[in-house]
Structures are given as C-alpha cells and as structure tokens.
PDB file of C-alpha atoms in Angstrom:
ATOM      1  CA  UNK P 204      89.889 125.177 -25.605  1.00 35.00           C
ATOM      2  CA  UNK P 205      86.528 125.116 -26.806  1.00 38.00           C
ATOM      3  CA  UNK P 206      85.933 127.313 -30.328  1.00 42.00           C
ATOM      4  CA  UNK P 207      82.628 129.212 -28.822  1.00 46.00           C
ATOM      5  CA  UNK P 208      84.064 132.804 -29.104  1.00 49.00           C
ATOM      6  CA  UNK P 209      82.430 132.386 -32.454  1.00 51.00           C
ATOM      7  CA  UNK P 210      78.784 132.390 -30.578  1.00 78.00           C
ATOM      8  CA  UNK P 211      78.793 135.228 -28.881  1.00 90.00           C
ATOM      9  CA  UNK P 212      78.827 138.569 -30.989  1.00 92.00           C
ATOM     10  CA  UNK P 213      80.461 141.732 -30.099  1.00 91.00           C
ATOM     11  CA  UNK P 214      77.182 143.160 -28.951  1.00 94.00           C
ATOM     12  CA  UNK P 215      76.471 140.747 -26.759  1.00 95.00           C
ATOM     13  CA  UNK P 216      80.051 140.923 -25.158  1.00 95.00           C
ATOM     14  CA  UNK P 217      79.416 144.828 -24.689  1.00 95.00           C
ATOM     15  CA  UNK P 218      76.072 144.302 -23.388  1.00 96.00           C
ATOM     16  CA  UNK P 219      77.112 141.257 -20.894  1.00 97.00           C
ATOM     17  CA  UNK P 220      79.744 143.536 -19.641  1.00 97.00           C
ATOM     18  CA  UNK P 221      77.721 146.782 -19.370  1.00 97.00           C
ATOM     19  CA  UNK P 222      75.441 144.610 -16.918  1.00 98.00           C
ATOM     20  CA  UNK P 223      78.303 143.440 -14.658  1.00 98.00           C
ATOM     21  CA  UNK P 224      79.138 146.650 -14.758  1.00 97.00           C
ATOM     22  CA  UNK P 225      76.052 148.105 -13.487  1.00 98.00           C
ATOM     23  CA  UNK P 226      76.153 145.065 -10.668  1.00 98.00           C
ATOM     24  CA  UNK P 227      79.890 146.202  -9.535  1.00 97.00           C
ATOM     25  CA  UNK P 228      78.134 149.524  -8.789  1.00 97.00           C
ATOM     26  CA  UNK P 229      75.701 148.100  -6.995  1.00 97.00           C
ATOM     27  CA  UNK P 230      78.262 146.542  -5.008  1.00 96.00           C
ATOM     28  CA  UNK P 231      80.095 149.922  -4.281  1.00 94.00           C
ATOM     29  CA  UNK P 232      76.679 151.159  -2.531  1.00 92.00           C
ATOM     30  CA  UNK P 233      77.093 148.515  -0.519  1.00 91.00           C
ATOM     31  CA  UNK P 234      80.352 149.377   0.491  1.00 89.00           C
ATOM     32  CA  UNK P 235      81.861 146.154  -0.916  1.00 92.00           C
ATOM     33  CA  UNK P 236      84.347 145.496  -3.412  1.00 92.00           C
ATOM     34  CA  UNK P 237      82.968 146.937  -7.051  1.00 96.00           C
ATOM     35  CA  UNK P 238      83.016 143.423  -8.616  1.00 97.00           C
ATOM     36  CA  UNK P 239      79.881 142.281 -10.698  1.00 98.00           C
ATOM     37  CA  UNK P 240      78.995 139.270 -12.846  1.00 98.00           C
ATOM     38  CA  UNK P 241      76.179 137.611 -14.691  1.00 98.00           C
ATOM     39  CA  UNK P 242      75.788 134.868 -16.573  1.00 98.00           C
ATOM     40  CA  UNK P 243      73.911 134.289 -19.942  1.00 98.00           C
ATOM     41  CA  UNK P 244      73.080 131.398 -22.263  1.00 96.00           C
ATOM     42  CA  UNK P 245      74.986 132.348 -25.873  1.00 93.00           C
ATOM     43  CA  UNK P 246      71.584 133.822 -26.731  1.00 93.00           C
ATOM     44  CA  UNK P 247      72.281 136.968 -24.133  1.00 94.00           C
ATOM     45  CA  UNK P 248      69.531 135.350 -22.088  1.00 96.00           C
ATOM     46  CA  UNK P 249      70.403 136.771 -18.449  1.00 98.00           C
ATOM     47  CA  UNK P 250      70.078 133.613 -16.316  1.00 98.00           C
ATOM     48  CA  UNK P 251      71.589 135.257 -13.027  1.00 98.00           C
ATOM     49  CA  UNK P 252      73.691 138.222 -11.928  1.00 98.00           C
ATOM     50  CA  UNK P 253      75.482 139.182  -8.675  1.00 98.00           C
ATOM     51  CA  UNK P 254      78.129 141.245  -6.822  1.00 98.00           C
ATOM     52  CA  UNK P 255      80.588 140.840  -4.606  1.00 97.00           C
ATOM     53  CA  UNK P 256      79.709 140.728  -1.286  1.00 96.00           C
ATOM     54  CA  UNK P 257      82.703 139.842   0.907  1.00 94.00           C
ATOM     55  CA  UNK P 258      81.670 142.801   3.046  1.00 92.00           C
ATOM     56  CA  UNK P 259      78.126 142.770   3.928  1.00 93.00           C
ATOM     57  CA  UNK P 260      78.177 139.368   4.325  1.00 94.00           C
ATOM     58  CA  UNK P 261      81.542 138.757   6.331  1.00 93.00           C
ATOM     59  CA  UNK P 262      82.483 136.012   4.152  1.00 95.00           C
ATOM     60  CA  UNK P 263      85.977 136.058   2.105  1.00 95.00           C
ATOM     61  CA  UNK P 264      84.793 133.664  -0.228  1.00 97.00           C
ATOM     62  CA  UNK P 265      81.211 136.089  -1.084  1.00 97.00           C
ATOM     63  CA  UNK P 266      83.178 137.039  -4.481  1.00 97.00           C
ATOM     64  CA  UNK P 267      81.080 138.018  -7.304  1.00 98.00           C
ATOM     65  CA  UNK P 268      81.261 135.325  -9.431  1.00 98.00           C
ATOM     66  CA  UNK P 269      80.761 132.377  -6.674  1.00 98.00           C
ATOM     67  CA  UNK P 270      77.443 134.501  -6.042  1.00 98.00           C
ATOM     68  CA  UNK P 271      76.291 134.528  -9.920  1.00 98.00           C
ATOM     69  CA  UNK P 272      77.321 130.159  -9.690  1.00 98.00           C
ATOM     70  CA  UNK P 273      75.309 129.535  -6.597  1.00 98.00           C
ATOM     71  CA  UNK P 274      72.578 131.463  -8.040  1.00 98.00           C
ATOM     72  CA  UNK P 275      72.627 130.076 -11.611  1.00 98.00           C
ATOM     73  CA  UNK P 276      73.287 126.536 -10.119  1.00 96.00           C
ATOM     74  CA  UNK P 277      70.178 124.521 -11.345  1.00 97.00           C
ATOM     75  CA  UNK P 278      70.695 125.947 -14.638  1.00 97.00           C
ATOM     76  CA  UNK P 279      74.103 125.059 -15.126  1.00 97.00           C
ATOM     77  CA  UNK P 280      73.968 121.425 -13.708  1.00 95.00           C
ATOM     78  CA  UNK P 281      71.159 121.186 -16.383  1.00 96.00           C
ATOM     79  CA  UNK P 282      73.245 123.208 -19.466  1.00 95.00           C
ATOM     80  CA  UNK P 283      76.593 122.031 -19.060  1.00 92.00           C
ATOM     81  CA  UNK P 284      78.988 123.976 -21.219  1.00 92.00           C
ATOM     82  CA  UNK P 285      76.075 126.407 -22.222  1.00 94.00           C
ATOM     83  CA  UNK P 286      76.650 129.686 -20.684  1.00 96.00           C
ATOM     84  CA  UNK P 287      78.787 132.834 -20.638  1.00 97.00           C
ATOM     85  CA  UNK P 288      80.074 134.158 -17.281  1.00 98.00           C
ATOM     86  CA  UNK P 289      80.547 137.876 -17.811  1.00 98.00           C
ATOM     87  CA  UNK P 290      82.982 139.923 -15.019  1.00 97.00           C
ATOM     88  CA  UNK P 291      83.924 142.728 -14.504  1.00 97.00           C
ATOM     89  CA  UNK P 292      87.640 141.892 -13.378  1.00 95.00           C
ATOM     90  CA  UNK P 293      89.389 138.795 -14.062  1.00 93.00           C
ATOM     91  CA  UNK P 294      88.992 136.385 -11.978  1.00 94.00           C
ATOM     92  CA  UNK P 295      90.874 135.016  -8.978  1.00 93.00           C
ATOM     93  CA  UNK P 296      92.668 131.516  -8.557  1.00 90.00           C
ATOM     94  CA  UNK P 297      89.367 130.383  -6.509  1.00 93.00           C
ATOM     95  CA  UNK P 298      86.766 131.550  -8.848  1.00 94.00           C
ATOM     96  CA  UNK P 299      88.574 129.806 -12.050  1.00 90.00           C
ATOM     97  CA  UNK P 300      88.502 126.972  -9.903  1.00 89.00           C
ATOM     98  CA  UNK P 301      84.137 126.815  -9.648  1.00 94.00           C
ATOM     99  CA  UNK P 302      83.962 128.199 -12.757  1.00 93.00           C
ATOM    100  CA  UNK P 303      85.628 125.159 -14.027  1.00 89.00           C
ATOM    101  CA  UNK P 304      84.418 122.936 -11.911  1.00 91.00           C
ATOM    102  CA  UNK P 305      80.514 124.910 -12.755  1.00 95.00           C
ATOM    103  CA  UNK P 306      80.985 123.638 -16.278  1.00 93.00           C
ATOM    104  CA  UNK P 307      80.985 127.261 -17.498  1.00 95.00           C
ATOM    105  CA  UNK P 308      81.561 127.411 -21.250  1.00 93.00           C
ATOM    106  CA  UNK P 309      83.545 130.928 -21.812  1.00 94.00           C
ATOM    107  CA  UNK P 310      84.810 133.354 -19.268  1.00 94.00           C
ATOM    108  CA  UNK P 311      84.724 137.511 -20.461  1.00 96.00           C
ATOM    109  CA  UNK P 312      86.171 139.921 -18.089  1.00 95.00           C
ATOM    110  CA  UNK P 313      86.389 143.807 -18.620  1.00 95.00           C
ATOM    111  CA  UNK P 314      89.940 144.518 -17.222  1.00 93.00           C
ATOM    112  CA  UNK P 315      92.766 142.241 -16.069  1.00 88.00           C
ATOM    113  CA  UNK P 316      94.017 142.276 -12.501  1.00 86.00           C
ATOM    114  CA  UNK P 317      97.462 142.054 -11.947  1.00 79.00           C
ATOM    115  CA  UNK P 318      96.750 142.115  -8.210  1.00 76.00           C
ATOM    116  CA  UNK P 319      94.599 138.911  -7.830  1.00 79.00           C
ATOM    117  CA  UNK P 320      93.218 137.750 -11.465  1.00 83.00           C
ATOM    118  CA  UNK P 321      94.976 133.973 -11.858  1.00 81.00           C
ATOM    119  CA  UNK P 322      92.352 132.449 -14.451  1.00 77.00           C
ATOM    120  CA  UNK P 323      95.462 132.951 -17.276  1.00 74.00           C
ATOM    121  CA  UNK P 324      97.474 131.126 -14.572  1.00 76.00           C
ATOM    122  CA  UNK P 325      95.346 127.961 -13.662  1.00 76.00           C
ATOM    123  CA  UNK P 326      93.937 128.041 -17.597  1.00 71.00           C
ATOM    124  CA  UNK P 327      97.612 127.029 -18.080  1.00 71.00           C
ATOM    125  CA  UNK P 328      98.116 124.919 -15.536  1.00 72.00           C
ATOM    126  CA  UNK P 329      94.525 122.773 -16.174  1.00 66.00           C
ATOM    127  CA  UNK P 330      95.505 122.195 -19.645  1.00 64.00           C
ATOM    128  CA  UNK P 331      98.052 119.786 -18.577  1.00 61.00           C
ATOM    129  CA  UNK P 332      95.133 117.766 -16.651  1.00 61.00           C
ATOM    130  CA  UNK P 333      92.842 118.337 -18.919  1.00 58.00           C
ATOM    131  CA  UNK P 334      91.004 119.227 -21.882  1.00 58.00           C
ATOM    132  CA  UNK P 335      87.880 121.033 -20.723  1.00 72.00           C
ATOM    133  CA  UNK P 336      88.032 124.257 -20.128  1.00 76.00           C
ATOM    134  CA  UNK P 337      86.251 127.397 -21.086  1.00 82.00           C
ATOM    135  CA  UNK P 338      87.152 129.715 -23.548  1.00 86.00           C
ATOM    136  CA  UNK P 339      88.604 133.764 -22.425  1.00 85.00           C
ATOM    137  CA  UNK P 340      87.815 136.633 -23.821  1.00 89.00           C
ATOM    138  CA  UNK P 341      89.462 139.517 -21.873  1.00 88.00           C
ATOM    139  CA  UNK P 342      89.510 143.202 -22.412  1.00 89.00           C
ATOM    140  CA  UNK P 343      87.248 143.613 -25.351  1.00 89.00           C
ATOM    141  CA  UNK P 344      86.071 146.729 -24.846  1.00 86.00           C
ATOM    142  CA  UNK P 345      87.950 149.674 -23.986  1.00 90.00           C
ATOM    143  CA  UNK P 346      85.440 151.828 -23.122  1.00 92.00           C
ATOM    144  CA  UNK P 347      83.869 149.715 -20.741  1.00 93.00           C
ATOM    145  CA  UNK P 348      87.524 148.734 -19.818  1.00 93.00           C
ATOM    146  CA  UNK P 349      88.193 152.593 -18.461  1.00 94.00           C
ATOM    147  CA  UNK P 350      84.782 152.418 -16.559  1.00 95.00           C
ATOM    148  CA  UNK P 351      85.852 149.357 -14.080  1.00 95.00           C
ATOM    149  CA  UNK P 352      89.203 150.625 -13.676  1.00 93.00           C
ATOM    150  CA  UNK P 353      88.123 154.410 -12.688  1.00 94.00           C
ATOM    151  CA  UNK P 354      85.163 152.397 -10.222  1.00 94.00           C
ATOM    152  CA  UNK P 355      87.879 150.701  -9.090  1.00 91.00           C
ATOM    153  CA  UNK P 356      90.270 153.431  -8.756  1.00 90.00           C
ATOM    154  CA  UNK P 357      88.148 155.111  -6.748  1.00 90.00           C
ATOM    155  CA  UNK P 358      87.032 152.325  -4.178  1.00 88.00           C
ATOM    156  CA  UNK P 359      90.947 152.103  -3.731  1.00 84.00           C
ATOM    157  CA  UNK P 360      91.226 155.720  -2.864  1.00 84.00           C
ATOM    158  CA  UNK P 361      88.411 155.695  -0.684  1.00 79.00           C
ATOM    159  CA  UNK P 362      90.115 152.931   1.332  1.00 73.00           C
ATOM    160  CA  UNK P 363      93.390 154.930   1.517  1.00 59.00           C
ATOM    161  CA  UNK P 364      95.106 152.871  -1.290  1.00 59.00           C
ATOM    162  CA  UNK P 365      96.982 154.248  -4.445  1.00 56.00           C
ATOM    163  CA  UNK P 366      95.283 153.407  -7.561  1.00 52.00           C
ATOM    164  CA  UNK P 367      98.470 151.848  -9.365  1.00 58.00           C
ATOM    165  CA  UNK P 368      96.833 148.358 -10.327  1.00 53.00           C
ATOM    166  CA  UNK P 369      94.035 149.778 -12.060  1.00 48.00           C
ATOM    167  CA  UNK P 370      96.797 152.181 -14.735  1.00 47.00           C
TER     168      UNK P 370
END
C-alpha cells in the first residue's frame, strides 16, 4: 500500500465527502441510486464529480464512480497515482477494478456496504498480484457516515425495501 493517508488532512476528507454527498443527492432527484463521487488532487483541487446514474441512463454499469473516471480521464492518464477518489459508499467489485486499473492513488468512502462494497475483498486479493494499489480510508466521519446511510435508508424504503444494510 502506498503511505499517502499522510497527504490528505482530516478537513479535506470531511470536505471530499460532504461533496459526494451533495452529488448522491443529486442522484436521488433523479430517481437513481443516491451514490456520489469526486475526485481531487491531494491539494482538495476538485478535478471531477458525478453520480450514479444506472437509472436515467439504462446502463448497469452508469455507477458513480465509473462516471467521476470517465470524466476525470485525461487528468488521470496524465497524474498517475495523484488523486483522491472520494464516495459515498464503498465501492463494488467492478469499480475497484477501474479504480485500479485508473491509477487512482487512495480510495475514501463514507459508509461500508455489506450488500455490494468488495474493494476490502479484491484489495486483498490484488495484493497477491501485485504491489500497486491505492490506499483506503473508510468511515472517517461519523457524522457524514449517518447522512448516507439515512439517504440511503430512505431510497430503500421508497422502493419497498427494509433498510437493514444501512443499520
């Protein structure tokens, strides 16, 4: 693992998380999944941020963090290893997979998902292949924490679920 959870200060994890959050409730207008994510340079720069969009766009792969990579793509072909992906939940077996494969320095998400978050999972599993791969930060703040799993709670209900996974 790389040692650049020593970059990024506990302001800047807040703030990178307040603004996922803020594009997981844009994604909730939409009537999408309330997933957001940005990514930043370990400055706090902003260089993109997106939401999930499985939904409006009819696309199963439209997750919020493949959105936030295709948009930041020039930038991180050109800053390998330079940039903080911020999400709001952690991420799936396919997003660890382009954020790996993106070059992505550190990974912070705001609440684990026991449902669908793998990144722990293939984190363990690349380390056997490999040495490169970002740095996790997950659950650092609790506040924020309670925020994405009440959003989420209540997209759940809406869709006639039980809110269980988000406890």
């Amino acid at each position: 693992m790389y040692s650049d959870t020593r970059r990024i200060s506990d302001k800047q994890i807040a703030s990178g998380l307040q603004l996922a959050l803020e594009q997981a409730k844009a994604a909730k207008k939409q009537n999408t999944y309330p997933i957001g994510a940005i990514i930043t340079d370990f400055d706090g720069n902003v260089i993109a941020q997106a939401h999930n969009m499985v939904v409006p766009k009819q696309d199963p792969t439209a997750h919020a963090e493949i959105e936030v990579i295709r948009k930041a793509g020039k930038y991180l072909r050109e800053n390998k290893y330079q940039s903080v992906l911020y999400t709001t939940i952690e991420p799936c077996l396919m997003c660890m997979g382009a954020i790996i494969a993106s070059d992505i320095s550190m990974v912070v998400w705001g609440v684990n998902d026991r449902y669908g978050g793998a990144a722990e999972f293939v984190l363990n599993e690349y380390k056997k292949e490999n040495t490169r791969k970002p740095d996790v930060i997950s659950e650092p703040d609790s506040d924020i924490a309670m925020e994405i799993r009440e959003l989420m709670r209540e997209w759940e209900q809406g869709r006639g679920y039980s809110d269980e996974n988000w406890v």
